[in-house]
């Protein structure tokens, strides 16, 4: 037996991400949808990028200052783990840039929301978009859209507003923006208020909130909160990020705002036209639908699914799906979280201590930190890499074909099959036995298959 086991063959590590498209689905091509054209009068991408650069010029200036003055990963940039600029750094930037500390803080926050600055605890570093700012129009536009998506953070609501009512208005604003986009011109604020009130009423009806049990003395409910002040705040916040212009009587989308709303509507339409109707699905069902797509098509589905719901709840759904028993969905969930990007960092960091999610989370965080995807595996310990190998093999065994499982053998970090089997047995993955049995059944080498079956029996019996 030993003469037929490739003890000295070097097995190279390959990333498990391509397994998102199983061989059974490779030949399933979706009909190509003609590339949609933006509304008539929309400026060309190069002009939109120029507008975005102009609107984010102050933020880019502070980001460049931080890059030069603080250095990569400079200590002490922030006062806490929440990306709040420290007083010392704000004063230093104020003196060197000729700005007030308040303006420095505002520009810092804008740069952070646009991805020009990335903050990890008390360390700040330039985002990849800052590196590409002068040469990559698509990076600039993605940065502006990230700020547009975060409009409620860029211009926080006044403290006196009811948090529940604020959340309802934020959830209802996509419909208001869609109406502005379809109107293609100034819209009276009174008309927008009527639309907002209708949408908020729909949201409350969908929740169907009925108090249960004895009720305390009446308290102020979201339904009692006037929406006009919240609409005023929302429109001012969207104007602050450059999405619209607003006066006391009318609101009008800017060219950038009009284009961004159109892009999001197109994403939703693309998803709605997919055979699985992924945009309407919960995260787990959406991921199952995307398992049948090629990686690029799956990423487009992720973007559309994400565009149709608040980022926070979408990230929570994806992580919950990753906690399930299906290893394929675990890998796909983290692929979708890669599309989310920076807004998912806190949630991904929070699951690092969960054994089933740890290798995926560490790879995600490494890539988010700028590590080359081909080198990200180096952040994993030997044990973590082995656990990930077994988990990926489980996904292949459940959803792939026998030749793919045999090829997966070559992605192990161990240099020889015997050492792989020893470490697989020790790592304690709950699917170890099933994976080894499936590998033994699939492998064409009888001697190697026998060794794998023996390992599976030993794990099963605790030997």
Short mmCIF file of C-alpha atoms in Angstrom, two decimals:
data_model
loop_
_atom_site.label_atom_id
_atom_site.label_comp_id
_atom_site.label_asym_id
_atom_site.label_seq_id
_atom_site.Cartn_x
_atom_site.Cartn_y
_atom_site.Cartn_z
CA UNK A 1 0.00 0.00 0.00
CA UNK A 2 2.74 2.41 0.93
CA UNK A 3 4.32 2.19 -2.50
CA UNK A 4 1.17 3.54 -4.10
CA UNK A 5 0.60 6.49 -1.77
CA UNK A 6 2.27 9.68 -3.09
CA UNK A 7 4.22 10.41 0.10
CA UNK A 8 6.62 12.84 -1.55
CA UNK A 9 4.31 14.70 -3.88
CA UNK A 10 4.06 18.39 -3.04
CA UNK A 11 0.45 19.46 -2.80
CA UNK A 12 -0.15 23.10 -3.50
CA UNK A 13 -2.73 25.19 -1.70
CA UNK A 14 -5.49 26.62 -3.84
CA UNK A 15 -8.23 28.87 -2.59
CA UNK A 16 -11.67 27.31 -2.10
CA UNK A 17 -13.56 30.28 -3.51
CA UNK A 18 -14.09 28.87 -7.06
CA UNK A 19 -16.18 26.10 -5.48
CA UNK A 20 -19.04 28.60 -5.44
CA UNK A 21 -19.80 27.28 -8.92
CA UNK A 22 -20.09 23.51 -8.85
CA UNK A 23 -19.36 21.56 -12.06
CA UNK A 24 -23.01 20.57 -12.32
CA UNK A 25 -23.84 24.22 -12.82
CA UNK A 26 -20.97 25.29 -15.06
CA UNK A 27 -22.89 24.75 -18.25
CA UNK A 28 -26.03 26.47 -17.00
CA UNK A 29 -25.73 29.84 -18.67
CA UNK A 30 -28.20 32.57 -18.00
CA UNK A 31 -29.45 34.42 -21.04
CA UNK A 32 -27.57 37.66 -21.34
CA UNK A 33 -29.64 40.74 -20.68
CA UNK A 34 -28.77 43.66 -22.92
CA UNK A 35 -26.70 46.22 -21.05
CA UNK A 36 -29.17 48.79 -19.75
CA UNK A 37 -28.72 52.41 -20.72
CA UNK A 38 -29.02 55.16 -18.14
CA UNK A 39 -31.81 57.73 -18.49
CA UNK A 40 -31.45 60.25 -21.27
CA UNK A 41 -29.38 63.20 -20.17
CA UNK A 42 -27.25 61.22 -17.67
CA UNK A 43 -23.65 62.44 -17.93
CA UNK A 44 -20.97 60.06 -19.15
CA UNK A 45 -19.13 58.05 -16.45
CA UNK A 46 -16.04 60.24 -16.79
CA UNK A 47 -18.14 63.33 -16.07
CA UNK A 48 -19.92 61.63 -13.17
CA UNK A 49 -16.53 60.69 -11.74
CA UNK A 50 -15.39 64.31 -12.09
CA UNK A 51 -18.45 65.41 -10.10
CA UNK A 52 -17.75 62.79 -7.44
CA UNK A 53 -14.11 63.85 -7.16
CA UNK A 54 -15.20 67.45 -6.78
CA UNK A 55 -17.73 66.63 -4.08
CA UNK A 56 -15.25 64.49 -2.17
CA UNK A 57 -12.21 66.74 -2.68
CA UNK A 58 -12.13 67.87 0.96
CA UNK A 59 -12.42 64.30 2.22
CA UNK A 60 -9.68 63.15 -0.15
CA UNK A 61 -7.45 65.98 1.10
CA UNK A 62 -7.79 64.86 4.72
CA UNK A 63 -7.24 61.23 3.67
CA UNK A 64 -4.02 62.14 1.85
CA UNK A 65 -2.88 64.16 4.84
CA UNK A 66 -3.50 61.18 7.11
CA UNK A 67 -1.61 58.92 4.72
CA UNK A 68 1.42 61.22 4.65
CA UNK A 69 1.41 62.46 8.24
CA UNK A 70 0.37 59.32 10.11
CA UNK A 71 1.89 56.70 7.85
CA UNK A 72 0.39 53.29 7.11
CA UNK A 73 -1.44 52.03 10.17
CA UNK A 74 -0.39 55.04 12.21
CA UNK A 75 -1.07 54.72 15.93
CA UNK A 76 -3.22 57.17 17.81
CA UNK A 77 -5.30 58.33 14.87
CA UNK A 78 -8.53 57.54 16.64
CA UNK A 79 -9.73 57.96 20.16
CA UNK A 80 -11.56 54.66 20.41
CA UNK A 81 -12.56 51.62 18.40
CA UNK A 82 -15.37 53.54 16.69
CA UNK A 83 -13.30 55.58 14.21
CA UNK A 84 -13.64 58.81 16.21
CA UNK A 85 -10.70 61.06 15.37
CA UNK A 86 -8.53 61.76 18.42
CA UNK A 87 -8.30 65.35 19.67
CA UNK A 88 -4.53 65.40 19.17
CA UNK A 89 -4.75 64.24 15.55
CA UNK A 90 -7.62 66.63 14.78
CA UNK A 91 -5.67 69.59 16.15
CA UNK A 92 -2.58 68.61 14.19
CA UNK A 93 -4.55 68.28 10.96
CA UNK A 94 -6.32 71.56 11.65
CA UNK A 95 -3.01 73.42 11.97
CA UNK A 96 -1.41 71.82 8.91
CA UNK A 97 -4.43 72.04 6.59
CA UNK A 98 -5.74 75.43 7.70
CA UNK A 99 -9.14 74.02 8.69
CA UNK A 100 -11.13 74.11 11.88
CA UNK A 101 -11.05 70.94 14.00
CA UNK A 102 -14.78 70.52 13.37
CA UNK A 103 -14.24 70.62 9.60
CA UNK A 104 -11.38 68.14 9.88
CA UNK A 105 -13.63 65.75 11.78
CA UNK A 106 -16.42 66.16 9.24
CA UNK A 107 -14.06 65.51 6.32
CA UNK A 108 -12.54 62.56 8.17
CA UNK A 109 -15.97 60.99 8.64
CA UNK A 110 -16.81 61.54 4.97
CA UNK A 111 -13.51 59.98 3.89
CA UNK A 112 -14.17 56.99 6.13
CA UNK A 113 -17.70 56.46 4.78
CA UNK A 114 -16.44 56.75 1.19
CA UNK A 115 -13.69 54.20 1.79
CA UNK A 116 -10.82 56.68 1.42
CA UNK A 117 -9.77 55.93 4.99
CA UNK A 118 -10.11 52.61 6.77
CA UNK A 119 -9.96 52.48 10.55
CA UNK A 120 -9.26 49.41 12.65
CA UNK A 121 -9.44 50.19 16.35
CA UNK A 122 -6.90 52.95 16.99
CA UNK A 123 -5.16 52.47 13.65
CA UNK A 124 -5.97 54.26 10.41
CA UNK A 125 -4.76 53.51 6.93
CA UNK A 126 -5.54 54.77 3.42
CA UNK A 127 -8.27 52.83 1.67
CA UNK A 128 -7.67 51.25 -1.71
CA UNK A 129 -9.93 53.85 -3.31
CA UNK A 130 -7.53 56.61 -2.28
CA UNK A 131 -4.71 54.79 -4.09
CA UNK A 132 -6.84 54.61 -7.25
CA UNK A 133 -8.45 58.05 -6.87
CA UNK A 134 -6.75 59.84 -9.75
CA UNK A 135 -6.72 56.99 -12.27
CA UNK A 136 -9.81 54.84 -11.71
CA UNK A 137 -13.19 56.46 -12.35
CA UNK A 138 -15.06 53.35 -11.25
CA UNK A 139 -13.29 53.41 -7.87
CA UNK A 140 -14.29 57.05 -7.43
CA UNK A 141 -17.92 56.33 -8.29
CA UNK A 142 -18.03 53.33 -5.97
CA UNK A 143 -16.66 55.53 -3.21
CA UNK A 144 -19.35 58.12 -3.79
CA UNK A 145 -22.08 55.46 -3.87
CA UNK A 146 -20.76 54.12 -0.54
CA UNK A 147 -21.22 57.61 0.91
CA UNK A 148 -24.66 57.87 -0.69
CA UNK A 149 -25.67 54.57 0.91
CA UNK A 150 -24.53 55.92 4.28
CA UNK A 151 -26.38 59.24 4.07
CA UNK A 152 -28.08 58.73 7.45
CA UNK A 153 -24.66 58.28 9.08
CA UNK A 154 -23.06 61.18 7.26
CA UNK A 155 -25.66 63.57 8.65
CA UNK A 156 -26.99 62.03 11.91
CA UNK A 157 -30.55 62.74 12.97
CA UNK A 158 -31.27 65.22 15.78
CA UNK A 159 -31.36 63.59 19.19
CA UNK A 160 -34.96 64.58 19.90
CA UNK A 161 -36.37 62.29 17.21
CA UNK A 162 -37.78 58.89 18.16
CA UNK A 163 -35.25 56.19 17.09
CA UNK A 164 -38.03 53.88 15.88
CA UNK A 165 -39.53 56.61 13.71
CA UNK A 166 -36.08 57.47 12.33
CA UNK A 167 -35.55 53.82 11.39
CA UNK A 168 -38.89 53.75 9.60
CA UNK A 169 -38.07 56.86 7.61
CA UNK A 170 -34.64 55.51 6.62
CA UNK A 171 -36.33 52.31 5.42
CA UNK A 172 -38.91 54.31 3.45
CA UNK A 173 -36.51 56.71 1.73
CA UNK A 174 -35.58 54.39 -1.18
CA UNK A 175 -39.18 54.74 -2.42
CA UNK A 176 -38.97 58.51 -2.07
CA UNK A 177 -35.70 58.56 -4.03
CA UNK A 178 -37.19 56.30 -6.71
CA UNK A 179 -40.08 58.72 -7.11
CA UNK A 180 -37.65 61.61 -7.43
CA UNK A 181 -35.71 59.68 -10.05
CA UNK A 182 -38.79 58.84 -12.08
CA UNK A 183 -40.05 62.44 -11.85
CA UNK A 184 -36.87 63.70 -13.57
CA UNK A 185 -37.21 67.16 -12.11
CA UNK A 186 -38.16 69.22 -9.05
CA UNK A 187 -40.80 67.61 -6.82
CA UNK A 188 -42.80 69.56 -4.21
CA UNK A 189 -41.87 68.64 -0.67
CA UNK A 190 -45.55 68.26 0.25
CA UNK A 191 -45.86 65.53 -2.38
CA UNK A 192 -42.79 63.76 -0.99
CA UNK A 193 -44.25 63.97 2.52
CA UNK A 194 -47.47 62.29 1.34
CA UNK A 195 -45.44 59.51 -0.26
CA UNK A 196 -43.30 59.10 2.87
CA UNK A 197 -46.37 58.85 5.10
CA UNK A 198 -47.90 56.21 2.82
CA UNK A 199 -44.74 54.14 2.79
CA UNK A 200 -44.26 54.34 6.56
CA UNK A 201 -47.88 53.25 7.03
CA UNK A 202 -47.20 50.26 4.75
CA UNK A 203 -44.14 49.32 6.79
CA UNK A 204 -46.11 49.43 10.01
CA UNK A 205 -48.89 47.35 8.47
CA UNK A 206 -46.39 44.76 7.23
CA UNK A 207 -45.02 44.43 10.76
CA UNK A 208 -48.56 44.14 12.12
CA UNK A 209 -47.41 45.12 15.59
CA UNK A 210 -50.10 44.23 18.15
CA UNK A 211 -49.31 44.82 21.84
CA UNK A 212 -49.50 41.66 23.93
CA UNK A 213 -50.48 41.42 27.62
CA UNK A 214 -51.05 44.23 30.12
CA UNK A 215 -49.83 47.59 28.88
CA UNK A 216 -48.15 50.26 31.03
CA UNK A 217 -49.27 53.82 30.88
CA UNK A 218 -49.25 55.18 27.34
CA UNK A 219 -45.88 56.15 25.93
CA UNK A 220 -45.05 58.05 22.81
CA UNK A 221 -45.27 55.70 19.82
CA UNK A 222 -43.60 56.11 16.42
CA UNK A 223 -47.06 56.64 14.94
CA UNK A 224 -47.35 59.79 17.05
CA UNK A 225 -44.14 61.25 15.60
CA UNK A 226 -44.68 63.90 12.92
CA UNK A 227 -42.83 62.85 9.75
CA UNK A 228 -42.31 66.33 8.28
CA UNK A 229 -39.25 67.08 10.47
CA UNK A 230 -37.80 63.68 9.65
CA UNK A 231 -38.33 64.23 5.93
CA UNK A 232 -36.61 67.59 6.30
CA UNK A 233 -33.66 65.89 8.02
CA UNK A 234 -33.50 63.18 5.35
CA UNK A 235 -33.49 65.64 2.47
CA UNK A 236 -30.85 67.80 4.15
CA UNK A 237 -28.71 64.68 4.76
CA UNK A 238 -29.01 63.57 1.14
CA UNK A 239 -28.19 67.09 0.00
CA UNK A 240 -25.12 67.03 2.26
CA UNK A 241 -23.71 63.99 0.42
CA UNK A 242 -24.49 65.52 -2.98
CA UNK A 243 -27.44 63.33 -3.95
CA UNK A 244 -30.00 66.12 -4.33
CA UNK A 245 -30.66 69.82 -4.02
CA UNK A 246 -33.28 70.97 -1.54
CA UNK A 247 -35.03 74.15 -0.58
CA UNK A 248 -38.13 74.76 1.50
CA UNK A 249 -40.51 73.87 -1.32
CA UNK A 250 -38.82 71.44 -3.74
CA UNK A 251 -36.23 68.66 -3.98
CA UNK A 252 -34.34 67.61 -7.13
CA UNK A 253 -31.86 64.82 -7.65
CA UNK A 254 -28.41 65.87 -8.79
CA UNK A 255 -26.93 64.06 -11.80
CA UNK A 256 -24.94 61.88 -9.41
CA UNK A 257 -27.99 61.13 -7.28
CA UNK A 258 -30.11 60.40 -10.34
CA UNK A 259 -27.49 58.00 -11.68
CA UNK A 260 -27.02 56.23 -8.31
CA UNK A 261 -30.76 55.65 -7.85
CA UNK A 262 -31.02 54.37 -11.42
CA UNK A 263 -28.15 51.93 -10.83
CA UNK A 264 -29.83 50.54 -7.73
CA UNK A 265 -33.16 50.19 -9.50
CA UNK A 266 -31.39 48.30 -12.30
CA UNK A 267 -29.76 45.97 -9.80
CA UNK A 268 -33.17 45.18 -8.35
CA UNK A 269 -34.65 44.60 -11.82
CA UNK A 270 -31.84 42.23 -12.78
CA UNK A 271 -32.37 40.16 -9.64
CA UNK A 272 -36.14 40.17 -10.09
CA UNK A 273 -35.70 38.73 -13.60
CA UNK A 274 -33.58 35.82 -12.41
CA UNK A 275 -35.25 32.39 -12.50
CA UNK A 276 -34.97 31.98 -8.73
CA UNK A 277 -36.26 35.47 -7.95
CA UNK A 278 -33.35 35.88 -5.56
CA UNK A 279 -34.13 39.41 -4.50
CA UNK A 280 -37.28 38.25 -2.69
CA UNK A 281 -35.57 35.35 -0.92
CA UNK A 282 -34.11 35.07 2.54
CA UNK A 283 -30.31 34.90 2.62
CA UNK A 284 -30.12 31.10 2.75
CA UNK A 285 -32.45 30.61 -0.23
CA UNK A 286 -30.71 33.39 -2.15
CA UNK A 287 -27.35 31.70 -1.63
CA UNK A 288 -28.75 28.36 -2.79
CA UNK A 289 -29.95 30.05 -5.95
CA UNK A 290 -26.55 31.63 -6.51
CA UNK A 291 -24.83 28.24 -6.12
CA UNK A 292 -26.10 27.47 -9.62
CA UNK A 293 -24.43 30.55 -11.14
CA UNK A 294 -20.96 31.33 -12.33
CA UNK A 295 -18.95 33.46 -9.85
CA UNK A 296 -19.41 36.75 -11.73
CA UNK A 297 -23.15 36.20 -12.12
CA UNK A 298 -23.39 35.23 -8.45
CA UNK A 299 -21.67 38.45 -7.39
CA UNK A 300 -24.15 40.44 -9.47
CA UNK A 301 -26.97 38.66 -7.63
CA UNK A 302 -25.37 39.44 -4.28
CA UNK A 303 -25.15 43.12 -5.19
CA UNK A 304 -28.79 43.24 -6.25
CA UNK A 305 -29.94 41.37 -3.14
CA UNK A 306 -27.96 43.72 -0.93
CA UNK A 307 -29.29 46.79 -2.73
CA UNK A 308 -32.84 45.82 -1.83
CA UNK A 309 -32.38 45.76 1.97
CA UNK A 310 -30.57 47.62 4.78
CA UNK A 311 -26.91 46.65 4.99
CA UNK A 312 -27.01 45.82 8.71
CA UNK A 313 -29.84 43.32 8.51
CA UNK A 314 -28.43 41.83 5.29
CA UNK A 315 -25.06 41.16 6.96
CA UNK A 316 -26.82 39.56 9.94
CA UNK A 317 -28.80 37.30 7.60
CA UNK A 318 -25.67 36.23 5.73
CA UNK A 319 -23.76 35.38 8.90
CA UNK A 320 -26.73 33.42 10.24
CA UNK A 321 -26.79 31.47 6.97
CA UNK A 322 -23.06 30.79 7.35
CA UNK A 323 -23.71 29.25 10.77
CA UNK A 324 -25.88 26.52 9.25
CA UNK A 325 -24.94 22.94 8.45
CA UNK A 326 -24.40 23.46 4.71
CA UNK A 327 -20.72 24.13 4.09
CA UNK A 328 -21.38 25.42 0.58
CA UNK A 329 -23.67 28.14 1.94
CA UNK A 330 -20.96 29.05 4.45
CA UNK A 331 -18.48 29.75 1.68
CA UNK A 332 -21.06 31.57 -0.44
CA UNK A 333 -22.15 33.71 2.51
CA UNK A 334 -18.61 35.01 2.90
CA UNK A 335 -18.42 35.61 -0.85
CA UNK A 336 -21.50 37.80 -0.47
CA UNK A 337 -19.88 39.52 2.53
CA UNK A 338 -16.91 40.34 0.28
CA UNK A 339 -19.35 42.25 -1.91
CA UNK A 340 -20.60 44.13 1.17
CA UNK A 341 -17.05 45.21 2.00
CA UNK A 342 -16.18 47.59 4.84
CA UNK A 343 -19.69 47.84 6.40
CA UNK A 344 -19.46 44.12 7.28
CA UNK A 345 -16.11 44.36 9.05
CA UNK A 346 -17.44 44.69 12.60
CA UNK A 347 -19.79 41.72 12.22
CA UNK A 348 -17.14 39.56 10.58
CA UNK A 349 -14.64 40.41 13.33
CA UNK A 350 -17.23 39.41 15.92
CA UNK A 351 -17.41 35.80 14.65
CA UNK A 352 -13.66 35.13 14.60
CA UNK A 353 -13.95 33.12 17.81
CA UNK A 354 -16.66 30.82 16.39
CA UNK A 355 -14.78 27.67 15.26
CA UNK A 356 -17.00 27.01 12.23
CA UNK A 357 -16.62 30.55 10.92
CA UNK A 358 -13.11 31.42 12.08
CA UNK A 359 -11.12 30.42 8.95
CA UNK A 360 -13.59 32.18 6.66
CA UNK A 361 -13.60 35.30 8.84
CA UNK A 362 -9.80 35.42 9.04
CA UNK A 363 -9.48 35.15 5.25
CA UNK A 364 -12.15 37.85 4.79
CA UNK A 365 -10.40 40.21 7.22
CA UNK A 366 -6.99 39.59 5.64
CA UNK A 367 -8.31 40.44 2.18
CA UNK A 368 -10.11 43.47 3.60
CA UNK A 369 -6.78 44.58 5.09
CA UNK A 370 -5.27 44.56 1.61
CA UNK A 371 -3.57 41.15 1.60
CA UNK A 372 -3.44 39.62 -1.86
CA UNK A 373 -6.22 37.02 -2.09
CA UNK A 374 -3.70 34.42 -3.26
CA UNK A 375 -1.64 34.99 -0.10
CA UNK A 376 -4.48 35.42 2.40
CA UNK A 377 -4.29 31.75 3.45
CA UNK A 378 -1.03 32.54 5.23
CA UNK A 379 -3.00 34.11 8.10
CA UNK A 380 -4.43 30.68 8.96
CA UNK A 381 -2.71 28.26 11.31
CA UNK A 382 -2.11 24.73 10.08
CA UNK A 383 -5.09 23.52 12.09
CA UNK A 384 -7.38 26.26 10.74
CA UNK A 385 -6.31 25.53 7.16
CA UNK A 386 -7.03 21.84 7.69
CA UNK A 387 -10.45 22.59 9.18
CA UNK A 388 -11.22 24.75 6.14
CA UNK A 389 -10.06 21.96 3.82
CA UNK A 390 -12.50 19.54 5.44
CA UNK A 391 -15.33 22.09 5.39
CA UNK A 392 -14.75 22.79 1.70
CA UNK A 393 -14.56 19.06 0.99
CA UNK A 394 -17.94 18.71 2.70
CA UNK A 395 -19.36 21.32 0.33
CA UNK A 396 -17.94 19.42 -2.65
CA UNK A 397 -19.22 16.10 -1.37
CA UNK A 398 -22.73 17.52 -0.92
CA UNK A 399 -22.98 19.59 -4.10
CA UNK A 400 -20.16 18.65 -6.47
CA UNK A 401 -19.02 15.59 -8.40
CA UNK A 402 -16.51 12.88 -7.62
CA UNK A 403 -13.69 14.23 -9.86
CA UNK A 404 -13.95 17.59 -8.13
CA UNK A 405 -13.53 15.95 -4.72
CA UNK A 406 -10.45 14.12 -5.98
CA UNK A 407 -8.99 17.39 -7.28
CA UNK A 408 -9.69 19.00 -3.93
CA UNK A 409 -7.12 16.61 -2.44
CA UNK A 410 -4.44 18.71 -4.14
CA UNK A 411 -5.47 21.84 -2.25
CA UNK A 412 -4.38 20.54 1.16
CA UNK A 413 -1.53 22.26 2.97
CA UNK A 414 0.01 18.94 3.98
CA UNK A 415 2.86 17.63 1.85
CA UNK A 416 1.71 14.00 1.88
CA UNK A 417 -1.56 12.12 2.05
CA UNK A 418 -0.67 10.29 5.30
CA UNK A 419 0.09 13.56 7.06
CA UNK A 420 -3.14 15.03 5.71
CA UNK A 421 -5.12 12.11 7.09
CA UNK A 422 -3.42 12.40 10.49
CA UNK A 423 -4.23 16.09 10.76
CA UNK A 424 -7.75 15.72 9.39
CA UNK A 425 -8.45 13.13 12.08
CA UNK A 426 -7.09 15.47 14.76
CA UNK A 427 -8.89 18.64 13.70
CA UNK A 428 -12.30 17.47 14.90
CA UNK A 429 -14.52 18.70 12.09
CA UNK A 430 -18.04 17.28 12.50
CA UNK A 431 -18.15 16.14 8.85
CA UNK A 432 -14.77 14.37 8.88
CA UNK A 433 -16.13 10.85 8.55
CA UNK A 434 -18.51 11.71 5.70
CA UNK A 435 -15.79 13.59 3.84
CA UNK A 436 -13.29 10.74 4.11
CA UNK A 437 -15.85 8.14 3.09
CA UNK A 438 -16.84 10.23 0.05
CA UNK A 439 -13.18 10.76 -0.89
CA UNK A 440 -12.45 7.04 -0.60
CA UNK A 441 -15.41 6.22 -2.82
CA UNK A 442 -14.35 8.81 -5.41
CA UNK A 443 -10.60 8.22 -5.64
CA UNK A 444 -9.46 5.93 -8.49
CA UNK A 445 -6.34 4.70 -6.63
CA UNK A 446 -7.43 1.56 -4.68
CA UNK A 447 -4.53 1.77 -2.21
CA UNK A 448 -5.12 5.41 -1.42
CA UNK A 449 -8.86 4.82 -1.16
CA UNK A 450 -8.19 2.00 1.32
CA UNK A 451 -6.01 4.28 3.48
CA UNK A 452 -8.71 6.96 3.47
CA UNK A 453 -11.40 4.44 4.42
CA UNK A 454 -9.24 3.21 7.28
CA UNK A 455 -8.87 6.81 8.52
CA UNK A 456 -12.63 7.30 8.29
CA UNK A 457 -13.20 4.11 10.33
CA UNK A 458 -10.72 5.25 12.97
CA UNK A 459 -12.43 8.62 13.32
CA UNK A 460 -15.83 6.93 13.51
CA UNK A 461 -14.74 4.50 16.24
CA UNK A 462 -12.63 7.04 18.09
CA UNK A 463 -9.45 5.07 17.42
#
